[in-house]
Coordinates of C-alpha atoms in Angstrom, one line a residue:
Chain A
X22 CA 0.1 0.0 -0.2
X23 CA 1.7 3.2 -0.9
X24 CA 1.3 6.1 2.1
X25 CA -1.6 7.9 -0.4
X26 CA -4.0 5.2 1.1
X27 CA -2.8 7.0 4.5
X28 CA -5.9 8.9 4.5
X29 CA -8.6 6.5 3.6
X30 CA -8.0 3.4 5.6
X31 CA -11.0 1.4 6.0
X32 CA -14.1 0.9 5.3
X33 CA -15.4 4.8 5.0
X34 CA -19.1 5.0 4.7
X35 CA -21.3 7.5 3.1
X36 CA -22.5 9.0 6.2
X37 CA -19.0 9.5 7.8
X38 CA -17.0 12.1 5.9
X39 CA -13.4 11.5 5.6
X40 CA -11.2 13.1 8.2
X41 CA -7.7 14.9 6.5
X42 CA -4.9 12.7 8.0
X43 CA -2.9 14.5 11.0
X44 CA -0.3 16.0 9.7
X45 CA 3.1 13.6 10.1
X46 CA 5.8 16.5 9.4
X47 CA 6.8 18.7 11.6
X48 CA 6.7 22.9 10.4
X49 CA 6.2 21.4 6.9
X50 CA 7.7 24.1 4.4
X51 CA 4.4 26.3 2.9
X52 CA 7.4 28.3 0.8
X53 CA 5.6 31.9 -0.5
X54 CA 5.7 30.3 -5.4
X55 CA 8.1 31.7 -7.2
X56 CA 6.7 34.8 -9.1
X57 CA 7.1 34.7 -12.9
X58 CA 5.8 38.0 -14.3
X59 CA 6.4 37.2 -17.3
X60 CA 4.3 34.3 -18.0
X61 CA 1.3 36.6 -16.9
X62 CA 2.5 39.4 -19.7
X63 CA 3.0 36.5 -22.5
X64 CA -0.3 35.4 -21.4
X65 CA -1.9 38.7 -21.8
X66 CA -0.1 39.3 -25.0
X67 CA -2.2 36.3 -26.3
X68 CA -5.2 36.5 -25.2
X69 CA -5.2 39.9 -27.3
X70 CA -3.7 38.8 -30.4
X71 CA -6.2 35.4 -30.6
X72 CA -8.9 38.4 -30.1
X73 CA -8.3 40.1 -32.6
X74 CA -8.4 36.6 -34.6
X75 CA -11.6 35.8 -33.2
X76 CA -13.0 39.8 -33.6
X77 CA -11.5 39.4 -37.6
X78 CA -13.1 35.5 -37.9
X79 CA -16.4 37.0 -36.6
X80 CA -16.6 40.6 -38.0
X81 CA -15.5 39.7 -41.8
X82 CA -18.2 39.0 -43.4
X83 CA -16.6 37.4 -46.0
X84 CA -16.4 34.5 -44.5
X85 CA -19.8 34.3 -45.0
X86 CA -20.4 31.4 -42.0
X87 CA -24.1 31.1 -42.6
X88 CA -22.5 29.8 -45.8
X89 CA -20.6 27.4 -43.7
X90 CA -23.2 26.2 -41.6
X91 CA -24.5 25.5 -45.1
X92 CA -22.9 23.5 -46.5
X93 CA -20.8 21.7 -43.3
X94 CA -23.4 19.7 -43.4
X95 CA -24.3 18.8 -47.0
X96 CA -24.2 15.8 -48.5
X97 CA -21.4 16.1 -51.4
X98 CA -19.2 17.4 -47.8
X99 CA -19.8 14.3 -45.7
X100 CA -19.9 12.0 -48.6
X101 CA -15.9 13.8 -49.0
X102 CA -15.4 13.2 -45.4
X103 CA -16.5 9.6 -45.3
X104 CA -13.5 9.0 -48.1
X105 CA -11.0 11.0 -46.9
X106 CA -11.4 9.1 -44.1
X107 CA -11.5 5.6 -45.7
X108 CA -8.1 6.6 -47.6
X109 CA -6.1 7.2 -44.8
X110 CA -7.0 4.4 -42.9
X111 CA -6.9 2.1 -46.3
X112 CA -3.6 3.4 -46.8
X113 CA -2.0 3.7 -43.6
X114 CA -3.2 0.1 -42.4
X115 CA -1.2 -0.8 -46.2
X116 CA 1.5 1.3 -45.1
X117 CA 2.1 -0.1 -41.7
X118 CA 1.8 -3.5 -42.4
X119 CA 4.1 -3.5 -44.9
X120 CA 6.8 -0.6 -43.4
X121 CA 6.9 -3.7 -40.5
X122 CA 7.6 -5.8 -43.3
X123 CA 9.8 -3.5 -44.0
X124 CA 12.2 -2.5 -41.6
X125 CA 12.6 -6.9 -41.1
X126 CA 13.6 -7.1 -44.1
X127 CA 16.0 -5.0 -44.1
X128 CA 17.6 -5.8 -40.9
X129 CA 17.5 -9.1 -41.6
X130 CA 20.4 -11.6 -42.7
X131 CA 19.6 -11.7 -45.9
X132 CA 21.3 -10.5 -47.6
X133 CA 18.3 -10.2 -50.9
X134 CA 15.8 -9.7 -47.7
X135 CA 18.7 -6.7 -47.3
X136 CA 18.4 -4.9 -51.0
X137 CA 14.9 -5.6 -51.3
X138 CA 14.0 -3.0 -48.5
X139 CA 16.8 -0.9 -49.8
X140 CA 15.9 -0.6 -53.3
X141 CA 11.8 -0.1 -52.1
X142 CA 12.9 2.5 -50.3
X143 CA 15.2 4.7 -52.2
X144 CA 12.3 4.6 -55.3
X145 CA 8.9 5.2 -53.1
X146 CA 11.0 8.1 -50.7
X147 CA 12.5 9.4 -53.6
X148 CA 10.2 9.9 -56.3
X149 CA 7.3 13.0 -55.5
X150 CA 3.3 11.3 -54.1
X151 CA 1.9 13.6 -57.0
X152 CA 4.2 11.6 -60.1
X153 CA 2.9 8.6 -58.1
X154 CA -1.0 8.6 -58.3
X155 CA -0.3 10.5 -61.2
X156 CA 1.2 6.2 -62.4
X157 CA -0.9 5.2 -61.0
X158 CA -3.7 6.8 -62.5
X159 CA -2.3 5.3 -65.6
X160 CA -1.3 2.1 -65.0
X161 CA -3.9 1.0 -66.5
X162 CA -3.2 2.7 -69.8
X163 CA 0.1 1.1 -69.2
X164 CA -0.7 -2.6 -68.5
X165 CA -4.5 -2.8 -70.0
X166 CA -4.7 -7.1 -68.5
X167 CA -2.7 -7.7 -66.0
X168 CA -2.4 -11.6 -65.6
X169 CA -1.3 -14.4 -63.1
X170 CA 0.4 -17.2 -64.5
X171 CA 3.8 -19.0 -65.1
X172 CA 6.4 -16.7 -66.8
X173 CA 7.3 -17.2 -71.2
X174 CA 4.8 -20.5 -69.4
X175 CA 0.6 -21.1 -69.4
X176 CA -2.2 -17.9 -67.7
X177 CA -3.4 -19.2 -64.7
X178 CA -5.8 -15.4 -64.5
X179 CA -6.7 -13.3 -66.3
X180 CA -7.6 -8.9 -65.7
X181 CA -8.4 -6.3 -67.1
X182 CA -6.7 -4.0 -65.0
X183 CA -9.5 -0.6 -65.4
X184 CA -11.8 -3.6 -63.4
X185 CA -9.7 -3.9 -61.3
X186 CA -7.7 -0.6 -60.2
X187 CA -9.7 1.3 -60.0
X188 CA -9.9 5.3 -59.3
X189 CA -10.1 5.2 -55.6
X190 CA -7.7 1.7 -55.6
X191 CA -4.9 3.7 -57.7
X192 CA -5.3 6.2 -54.8
X193 CA -4.8 3.5 -51.5
X194 CA -2.1 1.0 -53.8
X195 CA 0.1 4.7 -54.7
X196 CA -1.0 6.8 -50.9
X197 CA -0.1 3.7 -49.0
X198 CA 2.5 2.1 -51.1
X199 CA 3.9 5.8 -50.5
X200 CA 3.9 6.1 -46.8
X201 CA 5.4 2.4 -46.5
X202 CA 8.6 3.9 -47.5
X203 CA 8.9 6.2 -45.0
X204 CA 7.6 3.8 -42.4
X205 CA 9.6 1.6 -42.4
X206 CA 12.0 4.0 -41.4
X207 CA 10.4 4.9 -38.6
X208 CA 9.9 0.8 -37.4
X209 CA 14.0 0.6 -38.5
X210 CA 14.4 3.8 -35.6
X211 CA 11.8 1.7 -33.7
X212 CA 13.4 -1.9 -33.5
X213 CA 17.1 -0.2 -33.5
X214 CA 16.0 1.8 -30.3
X215 CA 15.8 -1.8 -27.8
X216 CA 18.9 -2.5 -25.8
X217 CA 20.0 -5.3 -27.6
X218 CA 20.2 -7.5 -23.7
X219 CA 15.9 -8.1 -24.7
X220 CA 17.1 -10.5 -28.0
X221 CA 19.7 -11.4 -26.2
X222 CA 17.8 -13.0 -23.1
X223 CA 15.2 -14.2 -25.1
X224 CA 17.8 -16.2 -26.8
X225 CA 19.4 -17.4 -24.6
X226 CA 15.8 -18.9 -23.7
X227 CA 15.7 -20.8 -26.8
X228 CA 13.5 -18.3 -29.0
X229 CA 13.7 -18.5 -32.6
X230 CA 14.4 -14.8 -34.3
X231 CA 10.4 -14.6 -35.5
X232 CA 9.5 -15.0 -32.6
X233 CA 11.8 -12.8 -30.6
X234 CA 11.1 -10.5 -32.9
X235 CA 7.1 -10.6 -32.5
X236 CA 6.9 -11.2 -28.6
X237 CA 10.2 -9.0 -27.3
X238 CA 11.2 -6.3 -29.8
X239 CA 8.6 -5.8 -32.2
X240 CA 6.1 -4.4 -28.6
X241 CA 8.8 -3.0 -26.5
X242 CA 9.6 -0.6 -30.2
X243 CA 6.4 0.3 -30.9
X244 CA 6.5 2.7 -27.4
X245 CA 8.6 4.7 -30.5
X246 CA 6.8 3.7 -33.0
X247 CA 3.5 5.1 -32.4
X248 CA 4.1 8.7 -31.8
X249 CA 5.8 9.6 -35.3
X250 CA 3.0 6.9 -36.6
X251 CA 0.5 9.5 -35.0
X252 CA 2.0 12.0 -37.0
X253 CA 1.9 10.1 -40.2
X254 CA -1.6 9.3 -40.1
X255 CA -2.3 13.1 -39.0
X256 CA 0.1 13.4 -42.3
X257 CA -1.8 11.6 -43.8
X258 CA -5.3 13.0 -43.6
X259 CA -4.0 15.9 -45.2
X260 CA -1.6 14.1 -48.1
X261 CA -5.0 12.6 -49.9
X262 CA -5.9 15.9 -51.3
X263 CA -3.2 14.9 -54.2
X264 CA -5.3 12.0 -55.0
X265 CA -7.0 14.5 -57.7
X266 CA -4.0 13.4 -59.5
X267 CA -4.5 10.3 -60.2
X268 CA -8.2 11.3 -61.7
X269 CA -10.2 10.5 -58.4
X270 CA -12.8 13.2 -56.7
X271 CA -14.9 11.9 -54.0
X272 CA -12.6 13.6 -51.0
X273 CA -13.4 16.0 -49.5
X274 CA -10.9 18.5 -50.7
X275 CA -12.5 18.3 -54.9
X276 CA -15.5 18.0 -53.2
X277 CA -15.4 21.0 -51.5
X278 CA -13.7 23.0 -54.1
X279 CA -16.7 21.6 -56.5
X280 CA -19.0 23.2 -54.8
X281 CA -17.3 26.1 -53.7
X282 CA -16.6 27.0 -58.3
X283 CA -19.7 26.1 -58.5
X284 CA -21.8 29.1 -56.4
X285 CA -18.3 30.6 -56.3
X286 CA -18.0 31.3 -53.0
X287 CA -14.5 29.9 -52.4
X288 CA -13.9 31.3 -49.1
X289 CA -16.5 29.6 -46.9
X290 CA -15.9 26.3 -48.3
X291 CA -12.3 26.6 -47.7
X292 CA -13.8 27.1 -43.5
X293 CA -15.8 24.0 -44.2
X294 CA -13.0 22.1 -45.7
X295 CA -10.6 23.3 -42.6
X296 CA -13.1 22.3 -39.5
X297 CA -13.7 18.5 -41.3
X298 CA -9.8 18.2 -41.5
X299 CA -8.2 19.3 -37.3
X300 CA -12.2 17.8 -36.6
X301 CA -11.0 14.5 -37.6
X302 CA -7.2 15.4 -37.0
X303 CA -8.4 16.0 -32.7
X304 CA -10.8 12.3 -32.9
X305 CA -6.3 11.1 -34.0
X306 CA -5.4 12.8 -31.4
X307 CA -7.1 11.4 -29.0
X308 CA -6.6 7.7 -30.6
X309 CA -2.5 8.3 -30.6
X310 CA -3.0 9.0 -26.4
X311 CA -4.7 6.0 -26.0
X312 CA -2.7 3.9 -28.7
X313 CA 0.3 5.5 -26.6
X314 CA -1.1 4.5 -23.0
X315 CA -1.2 1.1 -24.1
X316 CA 2.6 1.0 -25.5
X317 CA 3.6 2.4 -22.7
X318 CA 2.8 0.1 -20.4
X319 CA 5.8 -1.8 -17.7
X320 CA 7.7 2.1 -18.8
X321 CA 5.6 3.9 -16.4
X322 CA 6.4 2.7 -12.6
X323 CA 3.0 5.0 -11.5
X324 CA 1.0 2.5 -13.3
X325 CA -0.6 0.1 -11.1
X326 CA -1.0 -3.5 -11.4
X327 CA -4.0 -5.6 -12.2
X328 CA -6.9 -3.7 -10.4
X329 CA -7.2 -0.6 -8.5
X330 CA -9.5 2.2 -8.4
X331 CA -10.4 3.5 -11.4
X332 CA -9.6 7.6 -10.1
X333 CA -6.4 6.6 -8.1
X334 CA -4.8 5.0 -11.9
X335 CA -6.6 8.1 -13.8
X336 CA -4.2 10.4 -11.5
X337 CA -1.3 8.3 -11.1
X338 CA -1.4 7.8 -15.8
X339 CA -1.5 11.7 -15.3
X340 CA 1.8 12.4 -13.0
X341 CA 3.3 10.0 -14.6
X342 CA 2.2 11.7 -18.3
X343 CA 3.5 14.5 -17.0
X344 CA 6.3 12.4 -15.7
X345 CA 7.5 11.7 -18.5
X346 CA 6.8 15.1 -20.3
X347 CA 9.3 16.8 -18.0
X348 CA 11.7 14.2 -18.4
X349 CA 11.7 14.2 -21.9
X350 CA 13.3 17.7 -21.7
X351 CA 11.1 19.6 -23.9
X352 CA 9.4 21.7 -21.8
X353 CA 11.0 23.4 -18.9
X354 CA 9.3 23.3 -15.5
X355 CA 5.9 22.3 -14.8
X356 CA 3.2 25.4 -13.9
X357 CA 0.2 27.3 -14.8
X358 CA 1.3 28.4 -18.9
X359 CA 2.1 24.5 -19.9
X360 CA 1.2 22.9 -22.5
X361 CA 0.2 19.4 -21.9
X362 CA 0.5 17.0 -25.0
X363 CA -3.0 15.0 -25.5
Chain B
X4 CA 29.4 -32.7 -4.5
X5 CA 30.9 -35.0 -6.9
X6 CA 33.9 -33.4 -9.2
X7 CA 35.7 -35.3 -11.1
X8 CA 34.7 -38.8 -9.5
X9 CA 31.9 -40.4 -11.1
X10 CA 33.5 -42.1 -14.4
X11 CA 30.8 -39.8 -16.6
X12 CA 30.4 -37.1 -19.2
X13 CA 30.6 -33.9 -17.0
X14 CA 28.2 -31.0 -17.8
X15 CA 29.9 -28.9 -19.9
X16 CA 33.2 -29.4 -21.5
X17 CA 35.4 -26.8 -23.0
X18 CA 38.6 -28.0 -24.7
X19 CA 41.4 -24.9 -26.2
X20 CA 38.5 -22.6 -27.1
X21 CA 39.8 -19.6 -28.4
X22 CA 37.8 -15.8 -29.1
X23 CA 39.1 -13.0 -31.4
X24 CA 36.7 -9.9 -31.9
X25 CA 37.8 -8.3 -34.5
X26 CA 41.9 -8.1 -33.8
X27 CA 41.5 -8.3 -30.5
X28 CA 41.7 -11.9 -29.0
X29 CA 39.6 -12.3 -26.2
X30 CA 40.1 -16.1 -25.1
X31 CA 43.5 -18.0 -26.3
X32 CA 43.2 -21.6 -25.3
X33 CA 40.0 -22.1 -22.4
X34 CA 40.2 -25.7 -21.1
X35 CA 37.1 -26.1 -18.4
X36 CA 35.1 -29.0 -17.6
X37 CA 32.8 -29.4 -15.2
X38 CA 31.1 -32.9 -13.9
X39 CA 27.5 -33.2 -13.7
X40 CA 25.6 -31.7 -10.5
X41 CA 28.8 -29.5 -9.7
X42 CA 29.0 -25.5 -9.5
X43 CA 32.0 -24.0 -10.8
X44 CA 33.0 -20.1 -10.1
X45 CA 34.6 -18.2 -12.6
X46 CA 37.1 -14.8 -10.6
X47 CA 39.6 -12.9 -12.7
X48 CA 39.8 -9.9 -13.2
X49 CA 38.2 -7.7 -16.3
X50 CA 38.7 -7.5 -19.5
X51 CA 40.5 -11.2 -18.9
X52 CA 37.2 -12.3 -21.1
X53 CA 35.5 -15.0 -18.1
X54 CA 32.3 -13.7 -19.2
X55 CA 33.0 -13.9 -23.0
X56 CA 33.5 -17.5 -22.0
X57 CA 30.4 -17.3 -20.4
X58 CA 29.4 -16.6 -23.9
X59 CA 30.2 -18.3 -26.1
X60 CA 29.4 -21.7 -24.2
X61 CA 25.8 -20.9 -25.1
X62 CA 26.5 -20.1 -28.5
X63 CA 25.9 -15.7 -27.5
X64 CA 29.4 -15.4 -29.0
X65 CA 30.7 -17.3 -32.0
X66 CA 34.1 -19.0 -31.5
X67 CA 37.1 -19.2 -33.4
X68 CA 38.4 -22.2 -32.6
X69 CA 37.7 -25.0 -30.0
X70 CA 34.9 -27.3 -29.3
X71 CA 32.2 -26.8 -26.5
X72 CA 30.2 -30.3 -26.0
X73 CA 27.3 -29.6 -23.0
X74 CA 26.1 -33.4 -21.6
X75 CA 28.0 -34.6 -24.6
X76 CA 26.5 -32.7 -27.3
X77 CA 28.5 -31.0 -29.7
X78 CA 27.2 -26.8 -29.9
X79 CA 26.7 -24.5 -32.7
X80 CA 28.7 -27.3 -35.1
X81 CA 27.4 -30.9 -37.1
X82 CA 30.5 -32.8 -37.2
X83 CA 30.5 -34.4 -40.8
X84 CA 32.9 -35.0 -44.6
X85 CA 33.0 -31.8 -46.7
X86 CA 34.6 -33.2 -49.7
X87 CA 36.2 -36.3 -48.9
X88 CA 37.7 -33.9 -45.6
X89 CA 36.3 -34.8 -41.8
X90 CA 34.4 -30.6 -41.8
X91 CA 32.5 -28.9 -39.5
X92 CA 29.0 -27.4 -40.0
X93 CA 27.5 -24.6 -38.7
X94 CA 24.5 -25.0 -37.1
X95 CA 20.9 -24.0 -38.3
X96 CA 19.7 -21.1 -36.2
X97 CA 16.4 -23.4 -35.1
X98 CA 18.9 -26.3 -34.2
X99 CA 20.8 -23.2 -31.7
X100 CA 17.5 -22.3 -30.3
X101 CA 16.9 -25.5 -29.9
X102 CA 20.7 -27.0 -28.3
X103 CA 19.9 -23.5 -26.1
X104 CA 17.0 -24.5 -24.0
X105 CA 19.0 -27.2 -21.7
X106 CA 21.1 -23.9 -20.8
X107 CA 19.7 -21.2 -18.9
X108 CA 20.8 -17.4 -18.3
X109 CA 21.0 -15.1 -16.0
X110 CA 22.6 -11.6 -16.7
X111 CA 24.1 -8.8 -14.5
X112 CA 21.8 -6.5 -16.3
X113 CA 18.9 -8.9 -15.9
X114 CA 17.0 -8.5 -19.1
X115 CA 13.9 -9.2 -18.0
X116 CA 10.4 -8.2 -20.3
X117 CA 9.4 -4.8 -19.7
X118 CA 6.4 -4.7 -20.7
X119 CA 5.2 -7.8 -19.8
X120 CA 4.8 -8.9 -15.8
X121 CA 6.6 -10.6 -13.0
X122 CA 5.2 -13.5 -14.0
X123 CA 4.3 -13.2 -17.6
X124 CA 8.3 -13.0 -18.3
X125 CA 8.3 -16.4 -16.3
X126 CA 5.8 -17.8 -19.0
X127 CA 6.6 -16.5 -22.0
X128 CA 9.5 -18.8 -23.2
X129 CA 7.0 -21.6 -21.7
X130 CA 4.7 -21.2 -24.0
X131 CA 7.3 -20.1 -26.6
X132 CA 9.7 -22.3 -26.8
X133 CA 8.4 -26.1 -25.5
X134 CA 5.3 -25.3 -26.0
X135 CA 3.1 -25.5 -22.9
X136 CA 0.2 -24.3 -22.6
X137 CA -0.8 -21.2 -20.8
X138 CA -1.6 -23.1 -17.5
X139 CA 0.3 -25.6 -17.0
X140 CA 3.0 -22.6 -17.6
X141 CA 1.7 -20.3 -15.0
X142 CA 1.4 -23.1 -11.9
X143 CA 4.8 -23.8 -13.3
X144 CA 5.8 -19.6 -13.0
X145 CA 3.6 -19.7 -9.8
X146 CA 5.5 -22.0 -8.3
X147 CA 9.4 -21.0 -9.1
X148 CA 8.6 -17.3 -8.5
X149 CA 7.4 -18.5 -4.9
X150 CA 10.6 -20.8 -4.2
X151 CA 12.4 -18.0 -5.0
X152 CA 10.3 -15.7 -2.6
X153 CA 8.2 -13.6 -5.2
X154 CA 4.6 -14.3 -4.5
X155 CA 3.7 -11.3 -3.5
X156 CA 5.2 -9.9 -6.8
X157 CA 4.4 -11.6 -9.6
X158 CA 2.0 -9.3 -10.6
X159 CA 4.2 -6.4 -10.9
X160 CA 6.5 -5.0 -14.0
X161 CA 10.3 -5.4 -13.7
X162 CA 10.2 -1.5 -13.4
X163 CA 8.5 -1.7 -10.1
X164 CA 10.4 -4.0 -8.4
X165 CA 13.7 -3.5 -7.3
X166 CA 17.2 -5.1 -8.8
X167 CA 17.8 -8.2 -6.4
X168 CA 13.2 -8.8 -7.2
X169 CA 14.3 -8.7 -11.1
X170 CA 17.5 -10.4 -11.0
X171 CA 15.3 -13.2 -9.0
X172 CA 12.5 -12.8 -11.2
X173 CA 15.5 -13.8 -14.0
X174 CA 16.6 -16.4 -12.8
X175 CA 12.8 -18.0 -11.9
X176 CA 12.1 -17.1 -15.9
X177 CA 16.2 -19.2 -17.2
X178 CA 14.8 -22.2 -15.0
X179 CA 11.5 -22.4 -16.2
X180 CA 13.1 -23.6 -19.0
X181 CA 13.9 -26.7 -16.7
X182 CA 17.6 -26.4 -17.4
X183 CA 20.1 -28.6 -16.8
X184 CA 22.5 -26.2 -17.0
X185 CA 22.3 -22.3 -14.8
X186 CA 25.5 -20.3 -16.3
X187 CA 25.5 -16.8 -14.2
X188 CA 27.4 -14.0 -16.1
X189 CA 27.8 -11.5 -12.6
X190 CA 24.6 -12.2 -11.7
X191 CA 25.1 -9.6 -8.4
X192 CA 27.2 -6.7 -10.4
X193 CA 24.5 -4.5 -11.1
X194 CA 23.3 -5.1 -7.3
X195 CA 23.0 -2.4 -4.5
X196 CA 25.1 -3.9 -1.7
X197 CA 22.5 -4.4 -0.1
X198 CA 20.4 -6.6 -2.8
X199 CA 23.5 -8.8 -3.3
X200 CA 22.7 -11.3 -0.9
X201 CA 19.2 -12.2 -1.7
X202 CA 20.1 -13.4 -4.7
X203 CA 23.1 -15.2 -3.3
X204 CA 20.5 -17.2 -1.1
X205 CA 18.4 -18.1 -4.7
X206 CA 21.2 -19.5 -6.0
X207 CA 22.7 -21.3 -3.0
X208 CA 19.9 -23.4 -2.6
X209 CA 20.1 -23.8 -6.2
X210 CA 23.4 -25.5 -6.2
X211 CA 22.4 -27.2 -3.0
X212 CA 18.9 -28.7 -5.5
X213 CA 21.7 -29.8 -7.5
X214 CA 21.9 -27.7 -10.6
X215 CA 25.2 -27.4 -12.6
X216 CA 26.2 -24.5 -12.8
X217 CA 29.5 -21.6 -14.0
X218 CA 28.8 -18.3 -12.2
X219 CA 30.7 -15.4 -13.1
X220 CA 31.0 -13.3 -10.5
X221 CA 32.7 -11.3 -8.0
X222 CA 31.8 -13.3 -4.3
X223 CA 34.7 -14.5 -3.1
X224 CA 32.2 -15.2 -0.1
X225 CA 30.2 -17.2 -1.9
X226 CA 32.8 -19.2 -4.0
X227 CA 34.7 -20.3 -1.1
X228 CA 30.7 -22.0 0.6
X229 CA 29.1 -22.2 -2.2
X230 CA 31.4 -23.3 -5.7
X231 CA 33.3 -27.5 -5.8
X232 CA 35.5 -26.2 -8.5
X233 CA 36.9 -22.9 -8.6
X234 CA 39.0 -21.3 -12.0
X235 CA 41.2 -18.0 -12.0
X236 CA 41.3 -16.6 -15.5
X237 CA 43.3 -13.4 -16.6
X238 CA 44.5 -12.6 -19.8
X239 CA 41.8 -14.9 -21.6
X240 CA 43.5 -18.4 -20.3
X241 CA 42.6 -20.3 -17.0
X242 CA 45.9 -19.9 -14.8
X243 CA 44.6 -21.7 -12.2
X244 CA 42.1 -24.4 -10.5
X245 CA 41.1 -27.0 -8.1
X246 CA 39.0 -26.7 -5.1
X247 CA 38.0 -24.0 -3.7
X248 CA 40.5 -23.3 -0.1
X249 CA 42.6 -24.7 -2.6
X250 CA 42.8 -22.3 -4.7
X251 CA 41.1 -19.2 -2.6
X252 CA 43.4 -20.1 0.4
X253 CA 46.6 -21.1 -1.1
X254 CA 46.9 -19.7 -4.6
X255 CA 50.0 -21.9 -6.8
X256 CA 50.2 -18.2 -9.0
X257 CA 51.3 -15.1 -8.7
X258 CA 48.8 -13.5 -11.1
X259 CA 46.0 -15.2 -9.0
X260 CA 47.6 -14.7 -5.5
X261 CA 47.3 -10.8 -6.7
X262 CA 44.2 -10.9 -7.0
X263 CA 42.7 -12.0 -4.3
X264 CA 45.1 -10.1 -2.5
X265 CA 43.3 -7.3 -3.9
X266 CA 39.8 -8.4 -3.3
X267 CA 40.1 -9.5 0.0

């Protein structure tokens, strides 16, 4: 039991208020905290600038907030949101699986695998995403028919490329293959961050390489991999606006742009798109937070083992998270104006 | 115990072992025989190659020359003929993994899996390597954690345990594989002084069960009480070996005398 439990040991019924425990420390220090006037001044400056920005947004009629409201939940916009979400999720899912494979191949003892991975990353990271999307859009011109068979032998399966690689599939393939090259480097960095003693201990136990990767190294590497992958997902959400290159024309960017061109009002529709992108990004950030917490288990000393009551665990997690942020050295000292990354 | 008396295959036989790391010739012909059921303590100054020799036994390091037999089985290679001449064939990593399952190893820095609880650490390889059922592995893990005195800590993550507790979990994790040989690589060197005793106590009780053990350590007291055989290494060779009272009390070699004078 930790010392924080001292105040509420025993069954404290609802009728019996919890008495604060007598202070065990004689002459506890209640120092007057250091004043930081700079924080108040900078806070005031920020408030003024923010007020000016809000004022500008509200009073400038060219933003046409009424039009924004009219189109925010209109059918083409909502369809655009759904397509953009689908492109993001599908492309990231494929990219994550592919990138883990590429990263493992890159560190493989098999030289063929190492070279294949290197060449893949070289090509897909070395050419623009726009070019790649155009290429996947033109694949049915390059190869009108796709067939599966034995080289120089009989064909077993035969497809018309146009039917197999539709515009949406070309968009997903293009986004996923490009993203996998970037993610592979993130995964590789994650795998390298795991203490070699870990795989050594697993080898000493007689575990095979595939099991060591899947059970010991990768789960620990996830701690390092998840934050930049969340970053990549958010980036992917907005990269989907490039699928016009395929051309694929149902995503959020194209949908709002089409409406804007029809009603000759580009600015409110830009706002509609911005609001949706921001909203989805916010949801993704929440998801990332939970993923990070999941893969951080065992690394945060305050994490309560087994059960425990929700309130205390949440408080412990908050403390641990703040401790991690502090330990990262990216923030100076926690104060009233310190931003806590969600 | 029965050091060298019984006429049977020794648990470990190291013959003229050499190891080079690049240009560094770390082991220069080590010979070592550890009879089944005995405890061998390896002493020596840092850099003498004692940890490397230990790591060679379960093939965490590949060897440059020599032979290592564990329970009569040649480690890491298969003898055969290649183009009419006798040759050594390197074993597939799968085969090496199988050879390792009968050797337990405890590391200086514990190397517990930080994302698993104490219980999870002990269960893992039983399921993954031995193919035991989750419930059987769990039952064995509970039993072993009780044996090392950590029943109350089985749901703790390594980061929530002291160094001594972590090392005891690591010992339980190695024992869960039912090894025939246990290797200890400076198991107490990373511990605070007041935590050394609890780990040595577990090792002592393990020795009493008849487990064959090779222990690289600086704990002279442990060597004196528990070892059947003490080996003193320096500069990549075995300088002196024998019964603990002989090596520790009246060493013949100057280098052994010098080392003991500094650590005692």
